[in-house]
Amino acid sequence: MKNFTRGLKAGIPIGLGYLSVSFTFGIIAHTMGYKWWQAVFISALTLTSAGQFAGIETMLLPGRYIEMLISQLTINVRYSFMGISLAQKTNSKFRGIYRWLLGFFITDEIFAVAVTEKSISRSFFLGLSTIPWFGWTIGTTCGVLLGNVLPASVLSALGLAIYGMFIAIVVPEMKKFHPVICVVLIAIALSIAFKYVPVINKIPSGFVITICAITAALIGAVFFPVDREEEPEDE
């Protein structure tokens, strides 16, 4: 019980952050025509911010299952590597079905907190995941319900919050590693090209996300590799 309580406390900041981001997801889902319960089910059963934002657009167009599969695999494959990393630090009781059940809760922020533990117990990881899950689900619920109340101008403004979140994630890395700036600019250029250049602007959005992400990452890895010896030390 002590580890569970400690995990709950560690998860409070994450839950508060998820509350605001998922609020935006709920609003966007509402503007796209999803029913409130559909949006809530998506958040409660997936818990992947970027994957959800990419997925709800693809889901509106029936039959695009391959596109959804590829885009979601590209966006979410990092969780597999996070799971492998955490598995090296779990204690002897964190085995079998517990890994399957609690692996559902792995996100970037939860991973960042859990990986600092010398030994990860089931109760700590469950406590750490509980408030973020509720924050993500409740935020989505509030967002999709308020989408029926708030004026269109406010909804449009709040819809920009997700882009602010991604900018907040990327900019610190751009400051630390200049090659990241090149990769970001490449991804932006590719996205603009797929939006406005004839012929390729017909490619479905799910494939565009995959192509831009993989191409920018490959170019960055080949031409702008990060020298680990030059990485800034954590303060």
Short mmCIF file of C-alpha atoms in Angstrom, two decimals:
data_model
loop_
_atom_site.label_atom_id
_atom_site.label_comp_id
_atom_site.label_asym_id
_atom_site.label_seq_id
_atom_site.Cartn_x
_atom_site.Cartn_y
_atom_site.Cartn_z
CA MET A 1 0.00 0.00 0.00
CA LYS A 2 2.92 2.33 0.70
CA ASN A 3 4.30 1.92 -2.82
CA PHE A 4 0.83 2.43 -4.32
CA THR A 5 0.40 5.71 -2.40
CA ARG A 6 3.85 6.85 -3.46
CA GLY A 7 2.94 6.08 -7.07
CA LEU A 8 -0.31 8.04 -6.77
CA LYS A 9 1.56 11.10 -5.56
CA ALA A 10 4.10 10.82 -8.37
CA GLY A 11 1.29 10.59 -10.92
CA ILE A 12 -0.57 13.75 -9.87
CA PRO A 13 1.45 16.18 -12.06
CA ILE A 14 1.06 13.85 -15.04
CA GLY A 15 -2.68 13.57 -14.48
CA LEU A 16 -3.08 17.34 -14.35
CA GLY A 17 -1.17 17.71 -17.60
CA TYR A 18 -3.25 15.03 -19.29
CA LEU A 19 -6.43 16.74 -18.13
CA SER A 20 -5.74 19.80 -20.27
CA VAL A 21 -4.46 17.95 -23.35
CA SER A 22 -7.30 15.42 -23.39
CA PHE A 23 -9.77 18.29 -22.99
CA THR A 24 -8.56 19.45 -26.39
CA PHE A 25 -8.91 15.94 -27.77
CA GLY A 26 -12.52 15.83 -26.61
CA ILE A 27 -13.28 19.15 -28.31
CA ILE A 28 -11.67 18.06 -31.58
CA ALA A 29 -13.54 14.75 -31.47
CA HIS A 30 -16.77 16.69 -31.01
CA THR A 31 -16.05 19.01 -33.95
CA MET A 32 -15.39 15.94 -36.12
CA GLY A 33 -18.81 14.54 -35.29
CA TYR A 34 -18.01 11.85 -32.74
CA LYS A 35 -20.58 11.15 -30.02
CA TRP A 36 -19.44 11.90 -26.47
CA TRP A 37 -19.29 8.25 -25.45
CA GLN A 38 -17.24 7.33 -28.50
CA ALA A 39 -14.59 9.92 -27.64
CA VAL A 40 -14.51 8.79 -24.01
CA PHE A 41 -14.16 5.13 -25.01
CA ILE A 42 -11.27 5.99 -27.34
CA SER A 43 -9.39 7.74 -24.51
CA ALA A 44 -10.20 5.14 -21.88
CA LEU A 45 -9.16 2.19 -24.03
CA THR A 46 -6.09 3.53 -25.87
CA LEU A 47 -4.34 6.25 -23.82
CA THR A 48 -2.09 7.51 -26.61
CA SER A 49 -2.31 11.21 -27.36
CA ALA A 50 -0.64 11.44 -30.78
CA GLY A 51 -2.14 8.12 -31.86
CA GLN A 52 -5.64 9.26 -30.94
CA PHE A 53 -5.36 12.59 -32.75
CA ALA A 54 -4.13 10.80 -35.87
CA GLY A 55 -6.61 7.94 -35.53
CA ILE A 56 -9.87 9.87 -35.22
CA GLU A 57 -9.32 11.55 -38.57
CA THR A 58 -8.62 8.25 -40.30
CA MET A 59 -11.62 6.58 -38.62
CA LEU A 60 -14.01 9.01 -40.30
CA LEU A 61 -13.21 7.44 -43.67
CA PRO A 62 -14.29 3.77 -43.80
CA GLY A 63 -12.07 1.10 -45.27
CA ARG A 64 -8.73 2.78 -44.56
CA TYR A 65 -7.58 0.09 -42.16
CA ILE A 66 -4.10 -0.38 -43.67
CA GLU A 67 -3.48 3.35 -43.45
CA MET A 68 -4.54 3.38 -39.80
CA LEU A 69 -2.40 0.33 -39.01
CA ILE A 70 0.74 1.84 -40.50
CA SER A 71 0.26 5.29 -38.97
CA GLN A 72 -0.50 3.91 -35.50
CA LEU A 73 2.45 1.52 -35.66
CA THR A 74 4.76 4.39 -36.60
CA ILE A 75 3.44 6.64 -33.84
CA ASN A 76 3.22 4.07 -31.05
CA VAL A 77 6.10 1.67 -31.67
CA ARG A 78 8.20 3.62 -29.16
CA TYR A 79 6.08 2.21 -26.34
CA SER A 80 7.44 -1.25 -27.10
CA PHE A 81 10.99 -0.04 -26.48
CA MET A 82 9.87 1.73 -23.31
CA GLY A 83 8.30 -1.52 -22.11
CA ILE A 84 11.52 -3.43 -22.77
CA SER A 85 13.47 -0.83 -20.79
CA LEU A 86 11.08 -0.92 -17.84
CA ALA A 87 11.06 -4.73 -17.86
CA GLN A 88 14.71 -4.67 -16.88
CA LYS A 89 13.86 -2.82 -13.65
CA THR A 90 10.71 -4.63 -12.47
CA ASN A 91 10.88 -6.70 -9.30
CA SER A 92 10.34 -10.44 -9.10
CA LYS A 93 6.55 -10.16 -8.58
CA PHE A 94 6.04 -7.94 -11.64
CA ARG A 95 5.67 -10.84 -14.07
CA GLY A 96 3.21 -12.60 -16.38
CA ILE A 97 -0.29 -11.19 -16.66
CA TYR A 98 0.67 -8.12 -14.65
CA ARG A 99 3.00 -6.98 -17.42
CA TRP A 100 0.20 -7.38 -19.94
CA LEU A 101 -2.27 -5.42 -17.83
CA LEU A 102 -0.01 -2.63 -16.63
CA GLY A 103 1.79 -2.35 -19.97
CA PHE A 104 -1.38 -0.69 -21.22
CA PHE A 105 -0.56 2.38 -19.12
CA ILE A 106 2.90 3.07 -20.55
CA THR A 107 3.14 6.62 -21.89
CA ASP A 108 6.09 8.98 -22.36
CA GLU A 109 5.50 10.73 -19.04
CA ILE A 110 4.72 7.61 -17.00
CA PHE A 111 7.81 5.94 -18.43
CA ALA A 112 9.97 8.96 -17.56
CA VAL A 113 8.93 8.73 -13.90
CA ALA A 114 8.96 4.93 -13.61
CA VAL A 115 12.41 4.52 -15.16
CA THR A 116 13.96 6.55 -12.32
CA GLU A 117 13.02 3.79 -9.85
CA LYS A 118 15.71 1.30 -8.86
CA SER A 119 13.10 -1.44 -8.69
CA ILE A 120 9.57 -1.05 -10.08
CA SER A 121 6.86 -2.83 -8.12
CA ARG A 122 3.36 -3.64 -9.37
CA SER A 123 1.73 -1.44 -6.76
CA PHE A 124 3.94 1.57 -7.51
CA PHE A 125 3.37 1.36 -11.26
CA LEU A 126 -0.38 0.93 -10.78
CA GLY A 127 -0.48 3.94 -8.47
CA LEU A 128 1.64 5.97 -10.89
CA SER A 129 -0.75 5.12 -13.76
CA THR A 130 -4.07 5.63 -12.00
CA ILE A 131 -4.38 9.43 -11.84
CA PRO A 132 -2.99 9.98 -15.37
CA TRP A 133 -5.58 7.53 -16.74
CA PHE A 134 -8.41 9.26 -14.90
CA GLY A 135 -7.05 12.66 -15.93
CA TRP A 136 -6.95 11.65 -19.59
CA THR A 137 -10.43 10.12 -19.53
CA ILE A 138 -12.10 12.87 -17.48
CA GLY A 139 -10.46 15.58 -19.59
CA THR A 140 -11.82 13.97 -22.74
CA THR A 141 -15.29 13.75 -21.20
CA CYS A 142 -15.29 17.42 -20.22
CA GLY A 143 -13.97 18.49 -23.62
CA VAL A 144 -16.48 16.56 -25.69
CA LEU A 145 -19.43 17.63 -23.51
CA LEU A 146 -18.42 21.29 -23.43
CA GLY A 147 -18.12 21.10 -27.18
CA ASN A 148 -21.91 21.31 -27.19
CA VAL A 149 -21.88 24.46 -25.04
CA LEU A 150 -18.89 26.58 -25.99
CA PRO A 151 -19.17 28.94 -28.99
CA ALA A 152 -17.45 28.03 -32.26
CA SER A 153 -14.80 30.74 -31.84
CA VAL A 154 -13.69 29.32 -28.48
CA LEU A 155 -13.66 25.76 -29.84
CA SER A 156 -11.48 26.89 -32.73
CA ALA A 157 -9.04 28.57 -30.35
CA LEU A 158 -8.87 25.58 -28.01
CA GLY A 159 -8.23 23.34 -30.97
CA LEU A 160 -4.79 24.98 -31.26
CA ALA A 161 -3.79 23.67 -27.83
CA ILE A 162 -2.65 20.33 -29.22
CA TYR A 163 -0.16 22.08 -31.50
CA GLY A 164 1.08 24.02 -28.48
CA MET A 165 1.67 20.73 -26.68
CA PHE A 166 3.75 19.32 -29.51
CA ILE A 167 5.72 22.56 -29.78
CA ALA A 168 6.42 22.39 -26.03
CA ILE A 169 7.81 18.88 -26.50
CA VAL A 170 9.96 19.64 -29.54
CA VAL A 171 11.40 23.10 -28.77
CA PRO A 172 13.48 22.06 -25.70
CA GLU A 173 15.13 19.33 -27.80
CA MET A 174 15.77 21.86 -30.57
CA LYS A 175 17.56 24.08 -28.07
CA LYS A 176 19.75 21.26 -26.81
CA PHE A 177 20.57 19.63 -30.15
CA HIS A 178 20.82 21.80 -33.25
CA PRO A 179 20.48 18.80 -35.63
CA VAL A 180 16.93 18.41 -34.30
CA ILE A 181 16.12 21.77 -35.87
CA CYS A 182 17.07 20.37 -39.29
CA VAL A 183 14.91 17.28 -38.75
CA VAL A 184 11.94 19.42 -37.69
CA LEU A 185 12.34 21.69 -40.72
CA ILE A 186 12.50 18.65 -43.01
CA ALA A 187 9.30 17.27 -41.50
CA ILE A 188 7.59 20.66 -41.90
CA ALA A 189 8.70 20.96 -45.53
CA LEU A 190 7.45 17.46 -46.32
CA SER A 191 4.09 18.14 -44.64
CA ILE A 192 3.64 21.34 -46.65
CA ALA A 193 4.54 19.50 -49.85
CA PHE A 194 1.99 16.77 -49.17
CA LYS A 195 -0.61 19.44 -48.52
CA TYR A 196 -0.15 21.61 -51.62
CA VAL A 197 1.83 19.77 -54.32
CA PRO A 198 -0.46 18.22 -56.96
CA VAL A 199 -0.74 14.43 -57.10
CA ILE A 200 0.95 13.78 -53.75
CA ASN A 201 -1.67 15.91 -51.98
CA LYS A 202 -4.08 13.07 -52.70
CA ILE A 203 -2.19 10.71 -50.40
CA PRO A 204 -4.26 9.90 -47.26
CA SER A 205 -3.26 11.75 -44.09
CA GLY A 206 -2.36 8.58 -42.19
CA PHE A 207 0.27 7.66 -44.77
CA VAL A 208 1.51 11.25 -44.86
CA ILE A 209 2.23 11.16 -41.10
CA THR A 210 4.19 7.93 -41.52
CA ILE A 211 6.15 9.11 -44.57
CA CYS A 212 7.08 12.46 -43.01
CA ALA A 213 8.11 10.95 -39.69
CA ILE A 214 10.23 8.14 -41.12
CA THR A 215 11.83 10.25 -43.86
CA ALA A 216 12.76 13.11 -41.53
CA ALA A 217 14.13 10.66 -38.94
CA LEU A 218 16.21 8.77 -41.51
CA ILE A 219 17.67 11.95 -43.00
CA GLY A 220 18.48 13.20 -39.52
CA ALA A 221 20.14 9.92 -38.52
CA VAL A 222 22.29 9.83 -41.68
CA PHE A 223 23.26 13.47 -42.14
CA PHE A 224 22.86 14.99 -38.66
CA PRO A 225 23.80 12.27 -36.13
CA VAL A 226 23.95 13.37 -32.50
CA ASP A 227 27.35 12.93 -30.90
CA ARG A 228 26.59 11.36 -27.54
CA GLU A 229 29.80 12.78 -26.08
CA GLU A 230 28.45 16.28 -26.77
CA GLU A 231 25.07 15.76 -25.13
CA PRO A 232 24.42 18.20 -22.28
CA GLU A 233 24.47 16.67 -18.84
CA ASP A 234 21.31 16.62 -16.78
CA GLU A 235 21.26 19.33 -14.19
#
